[in-house]
PDB file of C-alpha atoms in Angstrom:
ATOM      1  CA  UNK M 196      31.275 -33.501  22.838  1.00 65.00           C
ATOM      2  CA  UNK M 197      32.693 -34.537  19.756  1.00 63.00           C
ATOM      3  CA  UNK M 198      35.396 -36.250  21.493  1.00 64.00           C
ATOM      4  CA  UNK M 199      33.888 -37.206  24.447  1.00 67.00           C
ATOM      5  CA  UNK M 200      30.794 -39.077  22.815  1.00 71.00           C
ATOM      6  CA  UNK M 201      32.214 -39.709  19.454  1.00 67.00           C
ATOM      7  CA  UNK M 202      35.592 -40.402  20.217  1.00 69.00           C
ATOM      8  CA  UNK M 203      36.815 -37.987  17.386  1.00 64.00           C
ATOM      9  CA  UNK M 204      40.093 -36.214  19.189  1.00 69.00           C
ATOM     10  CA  UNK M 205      40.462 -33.785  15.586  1.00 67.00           C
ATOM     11  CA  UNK M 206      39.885 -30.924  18.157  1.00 62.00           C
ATOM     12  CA  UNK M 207      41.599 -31.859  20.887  1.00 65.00           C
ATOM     13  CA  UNK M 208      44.778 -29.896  20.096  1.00 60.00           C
ATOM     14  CA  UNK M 209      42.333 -26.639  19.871  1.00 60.00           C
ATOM     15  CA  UNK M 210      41.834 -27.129  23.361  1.00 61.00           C
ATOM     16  CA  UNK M 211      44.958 -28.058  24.324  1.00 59.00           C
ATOM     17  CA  UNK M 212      47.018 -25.009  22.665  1.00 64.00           C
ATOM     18  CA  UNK M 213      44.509 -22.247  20.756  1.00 61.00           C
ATOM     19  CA  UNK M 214      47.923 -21.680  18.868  1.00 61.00           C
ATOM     20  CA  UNK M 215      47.343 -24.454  16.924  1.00 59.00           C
ATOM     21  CA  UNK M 216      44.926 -23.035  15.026  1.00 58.00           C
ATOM     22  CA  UNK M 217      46.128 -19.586  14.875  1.00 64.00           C
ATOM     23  CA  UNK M 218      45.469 -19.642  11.022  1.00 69.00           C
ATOM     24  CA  UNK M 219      41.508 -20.075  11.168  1.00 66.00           C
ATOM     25  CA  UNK M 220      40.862 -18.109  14.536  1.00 70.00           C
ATOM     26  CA  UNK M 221      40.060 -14.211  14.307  1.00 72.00           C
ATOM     27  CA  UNK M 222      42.468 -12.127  15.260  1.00 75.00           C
ATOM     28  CA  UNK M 223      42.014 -11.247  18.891  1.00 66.00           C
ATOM     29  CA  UNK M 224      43.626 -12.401  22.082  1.00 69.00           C
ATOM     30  CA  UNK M 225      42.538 -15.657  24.185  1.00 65.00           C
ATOM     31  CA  UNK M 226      42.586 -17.629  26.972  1.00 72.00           C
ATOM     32  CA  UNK M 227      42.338 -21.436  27.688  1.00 73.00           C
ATOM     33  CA  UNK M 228      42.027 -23.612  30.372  1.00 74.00           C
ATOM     34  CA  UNK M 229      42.680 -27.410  29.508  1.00 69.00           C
ATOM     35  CA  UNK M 230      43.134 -30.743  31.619  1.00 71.00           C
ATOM     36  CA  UNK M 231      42.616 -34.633  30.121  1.00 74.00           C
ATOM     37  CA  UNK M 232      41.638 -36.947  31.810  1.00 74.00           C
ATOM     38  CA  UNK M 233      45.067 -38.854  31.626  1.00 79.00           C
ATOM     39  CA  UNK M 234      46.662 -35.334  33.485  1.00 82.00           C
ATOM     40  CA  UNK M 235      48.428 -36.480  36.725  1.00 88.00           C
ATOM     41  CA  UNK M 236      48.050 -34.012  39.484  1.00 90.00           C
ATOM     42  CA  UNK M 237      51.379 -33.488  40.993  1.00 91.00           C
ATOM     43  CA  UNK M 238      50.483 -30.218  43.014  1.00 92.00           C
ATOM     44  CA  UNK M 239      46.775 -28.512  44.209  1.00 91.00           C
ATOM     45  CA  UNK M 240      45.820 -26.328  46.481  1.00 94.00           C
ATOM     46  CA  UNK M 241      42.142 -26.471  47.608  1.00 91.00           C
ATOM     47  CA  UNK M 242      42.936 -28.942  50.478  1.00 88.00           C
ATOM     48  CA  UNK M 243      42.547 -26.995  53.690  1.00 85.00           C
ATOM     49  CA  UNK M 244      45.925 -28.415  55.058  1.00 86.00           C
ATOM     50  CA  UNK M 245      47.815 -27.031  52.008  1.00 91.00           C
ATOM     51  CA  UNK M 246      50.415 -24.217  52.658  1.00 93.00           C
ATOM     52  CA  UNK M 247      53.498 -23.292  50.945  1.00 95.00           C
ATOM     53  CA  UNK M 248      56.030 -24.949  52.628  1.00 95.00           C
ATOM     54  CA  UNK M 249      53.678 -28.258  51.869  1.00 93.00           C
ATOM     55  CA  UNK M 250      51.252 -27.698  48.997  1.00 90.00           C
ATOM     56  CA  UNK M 251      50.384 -31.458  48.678  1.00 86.00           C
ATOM     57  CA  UNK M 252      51.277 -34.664  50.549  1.00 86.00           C
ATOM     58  CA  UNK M 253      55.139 -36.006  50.014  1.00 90.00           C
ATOM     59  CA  UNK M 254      56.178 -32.648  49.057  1.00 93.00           C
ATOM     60  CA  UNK M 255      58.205 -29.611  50.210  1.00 96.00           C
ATOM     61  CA  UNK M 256      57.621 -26.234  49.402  1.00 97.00           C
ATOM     62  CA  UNK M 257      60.649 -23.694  49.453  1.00 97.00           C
ATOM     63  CA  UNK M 258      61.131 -19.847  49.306  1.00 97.00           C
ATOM     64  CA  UNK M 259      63.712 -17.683  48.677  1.00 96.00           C
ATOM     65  CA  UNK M 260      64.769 -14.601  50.461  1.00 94.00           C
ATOM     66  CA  UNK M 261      62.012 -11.926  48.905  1.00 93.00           C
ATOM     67  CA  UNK M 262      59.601 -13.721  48.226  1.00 97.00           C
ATOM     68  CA  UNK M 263      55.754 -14.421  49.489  1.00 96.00           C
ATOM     69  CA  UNK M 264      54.436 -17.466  49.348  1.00 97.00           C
ATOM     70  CA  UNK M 265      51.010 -17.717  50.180  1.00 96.00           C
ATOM     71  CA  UNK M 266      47.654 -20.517  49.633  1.00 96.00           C
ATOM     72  CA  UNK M 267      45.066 -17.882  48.968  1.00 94.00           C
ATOM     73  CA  UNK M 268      41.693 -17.867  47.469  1.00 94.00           C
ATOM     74  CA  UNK M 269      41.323 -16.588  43.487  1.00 91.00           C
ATOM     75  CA  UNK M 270      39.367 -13.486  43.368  1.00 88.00           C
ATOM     76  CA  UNK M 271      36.701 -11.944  41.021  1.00 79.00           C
ATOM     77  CA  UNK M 272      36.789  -8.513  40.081  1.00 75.00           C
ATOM     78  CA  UNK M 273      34.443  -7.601  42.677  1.00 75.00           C
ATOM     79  CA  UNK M 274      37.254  -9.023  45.276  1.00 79.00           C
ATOM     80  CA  UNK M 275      34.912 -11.711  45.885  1.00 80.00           C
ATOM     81  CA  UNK M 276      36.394 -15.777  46.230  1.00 84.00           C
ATOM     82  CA  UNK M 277      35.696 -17.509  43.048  1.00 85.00           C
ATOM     83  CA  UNK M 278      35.554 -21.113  45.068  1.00 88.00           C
ATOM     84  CA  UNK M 279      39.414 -22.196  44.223  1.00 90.00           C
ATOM     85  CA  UNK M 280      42.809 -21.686  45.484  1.00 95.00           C
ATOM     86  CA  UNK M 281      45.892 -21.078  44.060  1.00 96.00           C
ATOM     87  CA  UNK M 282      49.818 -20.615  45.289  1.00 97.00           C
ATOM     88  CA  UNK M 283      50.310 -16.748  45.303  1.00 97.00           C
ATOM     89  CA  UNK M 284      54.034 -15.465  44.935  1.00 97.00           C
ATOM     90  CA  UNK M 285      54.719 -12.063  44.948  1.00 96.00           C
ATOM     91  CA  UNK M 286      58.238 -10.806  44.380  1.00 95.00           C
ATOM     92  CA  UNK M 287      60.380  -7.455  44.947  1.00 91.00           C
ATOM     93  CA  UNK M 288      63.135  -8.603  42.830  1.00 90.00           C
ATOM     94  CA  UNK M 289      64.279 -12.091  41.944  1.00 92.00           C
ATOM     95  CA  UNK M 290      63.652 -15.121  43.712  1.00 95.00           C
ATOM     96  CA  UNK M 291      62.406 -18.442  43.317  1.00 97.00           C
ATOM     97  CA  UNK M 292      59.516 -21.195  44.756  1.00 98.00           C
ATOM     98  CA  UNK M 293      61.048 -24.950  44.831  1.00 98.00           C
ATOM     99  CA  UNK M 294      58.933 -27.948  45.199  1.00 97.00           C
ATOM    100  CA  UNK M 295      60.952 -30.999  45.945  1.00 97.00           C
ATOM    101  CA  UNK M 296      59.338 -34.136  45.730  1.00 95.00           C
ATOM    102  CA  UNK M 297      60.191 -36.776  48.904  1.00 92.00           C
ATOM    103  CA  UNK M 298      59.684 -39.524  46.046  1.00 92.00           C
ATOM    104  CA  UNK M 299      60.908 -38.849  42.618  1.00 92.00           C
ATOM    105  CA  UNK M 300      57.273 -39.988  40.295  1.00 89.00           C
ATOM    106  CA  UNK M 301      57.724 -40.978  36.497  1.00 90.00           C
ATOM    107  CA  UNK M 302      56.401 -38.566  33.759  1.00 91.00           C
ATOM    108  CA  UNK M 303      56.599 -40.849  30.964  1.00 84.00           C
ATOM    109  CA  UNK M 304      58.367 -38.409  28.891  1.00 84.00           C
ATOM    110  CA  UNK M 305      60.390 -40.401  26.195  1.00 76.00           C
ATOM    111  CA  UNK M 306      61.485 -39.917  22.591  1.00 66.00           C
ATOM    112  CA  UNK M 307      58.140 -41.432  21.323  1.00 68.00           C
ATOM    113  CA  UNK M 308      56.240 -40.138  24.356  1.00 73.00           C
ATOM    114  CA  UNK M 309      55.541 -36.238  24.111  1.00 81.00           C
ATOM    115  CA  UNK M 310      54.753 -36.111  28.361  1.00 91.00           C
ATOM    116  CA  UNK M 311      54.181 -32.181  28.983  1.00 94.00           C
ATOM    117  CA  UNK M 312      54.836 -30.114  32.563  1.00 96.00           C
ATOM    118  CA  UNK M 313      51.507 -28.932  33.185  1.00 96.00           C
ATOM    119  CA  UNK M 314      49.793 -25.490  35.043  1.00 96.00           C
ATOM    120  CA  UNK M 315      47.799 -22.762  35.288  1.00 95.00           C
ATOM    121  CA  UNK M 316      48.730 -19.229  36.425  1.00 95.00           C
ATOM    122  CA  UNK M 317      47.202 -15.925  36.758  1.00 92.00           C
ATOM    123  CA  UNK M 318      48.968 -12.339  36.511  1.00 91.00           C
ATOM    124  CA  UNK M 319      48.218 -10.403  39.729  1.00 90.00           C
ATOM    125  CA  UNK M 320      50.470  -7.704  38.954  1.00 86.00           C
ATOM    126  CA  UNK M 321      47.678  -5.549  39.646  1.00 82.00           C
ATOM    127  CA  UNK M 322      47.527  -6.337  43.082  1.00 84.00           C
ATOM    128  CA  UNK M 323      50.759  -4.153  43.505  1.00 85.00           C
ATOM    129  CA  UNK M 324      51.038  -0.557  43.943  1.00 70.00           C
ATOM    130  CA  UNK M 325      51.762   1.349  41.296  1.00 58.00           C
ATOM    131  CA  UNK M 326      51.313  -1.625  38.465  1.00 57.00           C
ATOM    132  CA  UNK M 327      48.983  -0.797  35.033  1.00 55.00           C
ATOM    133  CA  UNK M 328      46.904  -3.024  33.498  1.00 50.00           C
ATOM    134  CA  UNK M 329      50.798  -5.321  31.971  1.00 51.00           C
ATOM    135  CA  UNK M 330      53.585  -6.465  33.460  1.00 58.00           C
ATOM    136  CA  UNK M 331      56.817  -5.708  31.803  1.00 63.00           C
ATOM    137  CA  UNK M 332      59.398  -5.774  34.949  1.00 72.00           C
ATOM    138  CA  UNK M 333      59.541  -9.827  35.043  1.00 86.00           C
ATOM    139  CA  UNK M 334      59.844 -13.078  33.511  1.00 90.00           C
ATOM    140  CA  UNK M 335      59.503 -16.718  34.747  1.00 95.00           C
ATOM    141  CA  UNK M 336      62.012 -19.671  34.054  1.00 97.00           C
ATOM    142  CA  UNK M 337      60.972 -23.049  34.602  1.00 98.00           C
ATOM    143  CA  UNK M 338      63.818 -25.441  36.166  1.00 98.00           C
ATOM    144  CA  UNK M 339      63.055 -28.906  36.525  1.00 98.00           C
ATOM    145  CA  UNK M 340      65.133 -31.351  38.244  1.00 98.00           C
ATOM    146  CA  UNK M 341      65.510 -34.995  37.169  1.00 96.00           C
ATOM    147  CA  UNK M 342      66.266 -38.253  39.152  1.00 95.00           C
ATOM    148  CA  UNK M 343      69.621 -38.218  39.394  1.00 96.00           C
ATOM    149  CA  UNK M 344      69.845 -34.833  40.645  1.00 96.00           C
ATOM    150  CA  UNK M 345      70.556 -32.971  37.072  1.00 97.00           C
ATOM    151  CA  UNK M 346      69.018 -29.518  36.483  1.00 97.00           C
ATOM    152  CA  UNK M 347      68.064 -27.746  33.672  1.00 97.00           C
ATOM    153  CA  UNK M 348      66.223 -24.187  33.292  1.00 97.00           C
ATOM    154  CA  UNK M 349      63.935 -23.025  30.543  1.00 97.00           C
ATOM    155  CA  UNK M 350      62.555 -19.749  30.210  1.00 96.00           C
ATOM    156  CA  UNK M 351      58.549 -19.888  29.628  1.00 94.00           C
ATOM    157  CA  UNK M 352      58.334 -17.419  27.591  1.00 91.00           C
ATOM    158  CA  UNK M 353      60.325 -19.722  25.088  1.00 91.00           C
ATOM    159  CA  UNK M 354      56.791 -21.738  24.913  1.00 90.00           C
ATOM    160  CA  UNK M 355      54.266 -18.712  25.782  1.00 83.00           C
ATOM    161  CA  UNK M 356      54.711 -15.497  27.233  1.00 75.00           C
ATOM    162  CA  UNK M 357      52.045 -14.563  30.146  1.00 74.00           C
ATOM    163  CA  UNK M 358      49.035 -12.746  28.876  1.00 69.00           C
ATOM    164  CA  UNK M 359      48.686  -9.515  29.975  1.00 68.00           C
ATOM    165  CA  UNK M 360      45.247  -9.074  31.499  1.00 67.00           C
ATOM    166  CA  UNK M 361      41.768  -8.152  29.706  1.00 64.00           C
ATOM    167  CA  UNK M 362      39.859  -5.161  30.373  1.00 64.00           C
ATOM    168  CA  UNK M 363      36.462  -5.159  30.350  1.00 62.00           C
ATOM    169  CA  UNK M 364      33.866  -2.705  29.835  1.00 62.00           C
ATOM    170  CA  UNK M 365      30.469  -3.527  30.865  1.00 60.00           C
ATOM    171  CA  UNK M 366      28.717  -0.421  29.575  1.00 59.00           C
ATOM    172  CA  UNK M 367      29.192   1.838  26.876  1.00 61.00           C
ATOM    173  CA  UNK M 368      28.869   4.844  28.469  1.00 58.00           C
ATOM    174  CA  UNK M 369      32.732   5.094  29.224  1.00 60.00           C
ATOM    175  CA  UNK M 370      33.865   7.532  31.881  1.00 64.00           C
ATOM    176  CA  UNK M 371      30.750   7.321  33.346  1.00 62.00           C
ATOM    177  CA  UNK M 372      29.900   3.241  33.555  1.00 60.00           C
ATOM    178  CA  UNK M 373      31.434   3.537  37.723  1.00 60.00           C
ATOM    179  CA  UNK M 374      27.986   5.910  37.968  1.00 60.00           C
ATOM    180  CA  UNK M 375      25.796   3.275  37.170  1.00 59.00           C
ATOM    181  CA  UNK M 376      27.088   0.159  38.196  1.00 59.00           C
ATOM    182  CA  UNK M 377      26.279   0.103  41.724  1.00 60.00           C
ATOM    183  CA  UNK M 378      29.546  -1.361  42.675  1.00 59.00           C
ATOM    184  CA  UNK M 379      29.116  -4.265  40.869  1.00 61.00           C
ATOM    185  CA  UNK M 380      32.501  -4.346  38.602  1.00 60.00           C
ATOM    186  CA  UNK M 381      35.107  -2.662  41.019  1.00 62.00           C
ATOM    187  CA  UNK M 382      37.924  -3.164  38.660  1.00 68.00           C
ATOM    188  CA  UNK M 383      37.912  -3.446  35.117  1.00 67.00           C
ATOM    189  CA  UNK M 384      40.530  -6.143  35.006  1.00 72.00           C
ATOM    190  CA  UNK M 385      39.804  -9.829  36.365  1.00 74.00           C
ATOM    191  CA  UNK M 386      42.471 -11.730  36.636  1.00 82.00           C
ATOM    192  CA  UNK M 387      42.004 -15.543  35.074  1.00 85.00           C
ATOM    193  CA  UNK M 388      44.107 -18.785  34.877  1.00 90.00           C
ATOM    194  CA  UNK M 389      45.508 -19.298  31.581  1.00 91.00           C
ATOM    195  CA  UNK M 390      46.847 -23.065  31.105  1.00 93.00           C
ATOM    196  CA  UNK M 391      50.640 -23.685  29.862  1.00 94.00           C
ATOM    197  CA  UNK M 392      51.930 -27.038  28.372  1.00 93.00           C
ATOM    198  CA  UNK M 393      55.308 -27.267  28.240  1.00 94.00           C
ATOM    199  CA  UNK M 394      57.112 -30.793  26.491  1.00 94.00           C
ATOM    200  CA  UNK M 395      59.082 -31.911  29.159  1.00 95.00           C
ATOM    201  CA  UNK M 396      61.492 -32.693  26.367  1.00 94.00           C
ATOM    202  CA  UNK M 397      62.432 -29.187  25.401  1.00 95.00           C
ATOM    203  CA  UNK M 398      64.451 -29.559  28.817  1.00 95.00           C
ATOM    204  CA  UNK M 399      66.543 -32.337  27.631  1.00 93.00           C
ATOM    205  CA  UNK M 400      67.047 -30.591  24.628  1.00 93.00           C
ATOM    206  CA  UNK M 401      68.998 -27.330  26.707  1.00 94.00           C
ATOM    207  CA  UNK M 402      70.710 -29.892  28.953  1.00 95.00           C
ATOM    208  CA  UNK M 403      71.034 -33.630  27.223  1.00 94.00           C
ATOM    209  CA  UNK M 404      72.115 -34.815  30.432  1.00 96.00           C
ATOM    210  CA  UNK M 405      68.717 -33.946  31.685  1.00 95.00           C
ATOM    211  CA  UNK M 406      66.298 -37.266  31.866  1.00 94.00           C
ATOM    212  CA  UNK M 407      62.882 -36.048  31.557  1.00 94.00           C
ATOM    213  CA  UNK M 408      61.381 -39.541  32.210  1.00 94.00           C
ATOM    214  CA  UNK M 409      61.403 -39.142  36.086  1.00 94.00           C
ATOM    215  CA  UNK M 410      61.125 -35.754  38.073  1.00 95.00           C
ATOM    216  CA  UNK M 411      62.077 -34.889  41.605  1.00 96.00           C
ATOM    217  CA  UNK M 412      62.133 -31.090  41.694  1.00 97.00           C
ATOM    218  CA  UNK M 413      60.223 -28.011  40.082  1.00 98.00           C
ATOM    219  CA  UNK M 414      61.345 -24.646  40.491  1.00 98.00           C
ATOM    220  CA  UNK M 415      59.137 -21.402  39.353  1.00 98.00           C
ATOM    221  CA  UNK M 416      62.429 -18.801  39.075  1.00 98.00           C
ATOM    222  CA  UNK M 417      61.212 -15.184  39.322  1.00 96.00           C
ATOM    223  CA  UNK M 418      63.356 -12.845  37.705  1.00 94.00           C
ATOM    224  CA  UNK M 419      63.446  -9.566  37.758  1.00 91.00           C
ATOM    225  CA  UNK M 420      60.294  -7.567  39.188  1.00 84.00           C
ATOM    226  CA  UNK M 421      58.397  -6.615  41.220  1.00 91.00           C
ATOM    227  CA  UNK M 422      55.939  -9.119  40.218  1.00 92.00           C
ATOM    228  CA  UNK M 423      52.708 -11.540  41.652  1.00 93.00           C
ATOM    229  CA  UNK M 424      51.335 -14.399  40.335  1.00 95.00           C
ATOM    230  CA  UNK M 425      48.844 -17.437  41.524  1.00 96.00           C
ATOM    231  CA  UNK M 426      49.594 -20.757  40.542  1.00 97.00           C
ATOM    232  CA  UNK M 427      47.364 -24.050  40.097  1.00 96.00           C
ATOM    233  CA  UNK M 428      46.961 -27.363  38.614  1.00 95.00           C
ATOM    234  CA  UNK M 429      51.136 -28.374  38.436  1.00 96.00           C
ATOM    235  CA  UNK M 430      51.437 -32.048  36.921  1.00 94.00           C
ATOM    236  CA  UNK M 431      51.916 -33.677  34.243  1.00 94.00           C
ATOM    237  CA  UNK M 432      49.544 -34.439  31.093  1.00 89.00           C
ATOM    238  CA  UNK M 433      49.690 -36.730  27.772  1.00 85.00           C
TER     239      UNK M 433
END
């Protein structure tokens, strides 16, 4: 409200990155979900005509061999819909999802212009047989590809490594909370979106013949595995 009514913006990078204030937070673990008003949506996927292979209008969706893309509905931890969609990939080994963009659109990323690659994703690992409560068979890179065709690759955990998911216990009666709650929690684990901003010049950094200032391609590389995550939200944000 501060910022909203009062135009004071001091908290803004709370929201935007909890990180940055690490030093006055307690010491716990968190989540955040953050989008400005000046974010441009490049990719969403609660129209009804999105699928993988076009998750948004002027642009192609690619899969490798392995993997499964799918527009699916985010669940609650009673495997109920929560009311918004997301790109689920799930993975046996590596692989990789490629958007490709018919029309390359500007970012505004410059020296003087900190433009940031922005999304949400959720860990499903649990979804897969055999997976605890973390993941720690996979990682993500992030490739971007600019106008002229040039590619460069980051690794996201070189901004923030995926959270592993939060248990929760409703009761404190332990072993014996399934007993009492009528069904009502089937898992302890819910998986939730968890926002990354990543400065689109961090790309021309690794490859200075990268120019961030005009995209054309995003790739989500999935390496190692077996892994699943949903994705939401992709564009780009001040």
């Amino acid at each position: 409200m501060e910022a909203t009514l009062k135009g004071d913006d001091e908290y803004e990078p709370l929201f935007e990155d909890y990180r940055s204030a690490g030093a006055y937070l307690p010491a716990t673990r968190y989540v955040s979900r953050y989008e400005s008003g000046a974010f441009n949506a490049l990719a969403r996927f609660d129209d009804e005509n999105a699928v993988p292979e076009t998750p948004g209008e002027g642009v192609a969706g690619t899969s490798s061999t392995g993997v499964t893309a799918e527009v699916a509905e985010a669940l609650d931890r009673q495997r109920h819909g929560k009311g918004t969609h997301g790109l689920s990939l799930q993975w046996a080994a590596n692989g990789k999802y490629t958007m490709t963009w018919a029309n390359v659109f500007a970012t505004g990323a410059s020296a003087n212009d900190q433009a940031v690659l922005s999304f949400a994703m959720a860990d499903l690992s649990l979804d897969l047989s055999g997976q605890d409560e973390a993941h720690d068979a996979w990682d993500i890179r992030i490739g971007l590809t600019d106008a002229s065709g040039t590619y460069a690759e980051l690794s996201l955990a070189d901004f923030a490594s995926p959270q592993p998911l939060f248990r929760a216990s409703i009761t404190r009666l332990g072993p014996l909370e399934p007993l009492v709650d009528d069904g009502k929690y089937r898992e302890p684990y819910e998986p939730v979106f968890q926002t990354y901003r990543l400065p689109l010049n961090a790309w021309a950094e690794a490859n200075p013949a990268f120019a961030p200032d005009a995209i054309g391609g995003l790739s989500f590389v999935l390496v190692g595995g077996p892994g699943k995550v949903m994705l939401d939200d992709i564009g780009i944000g001040p």
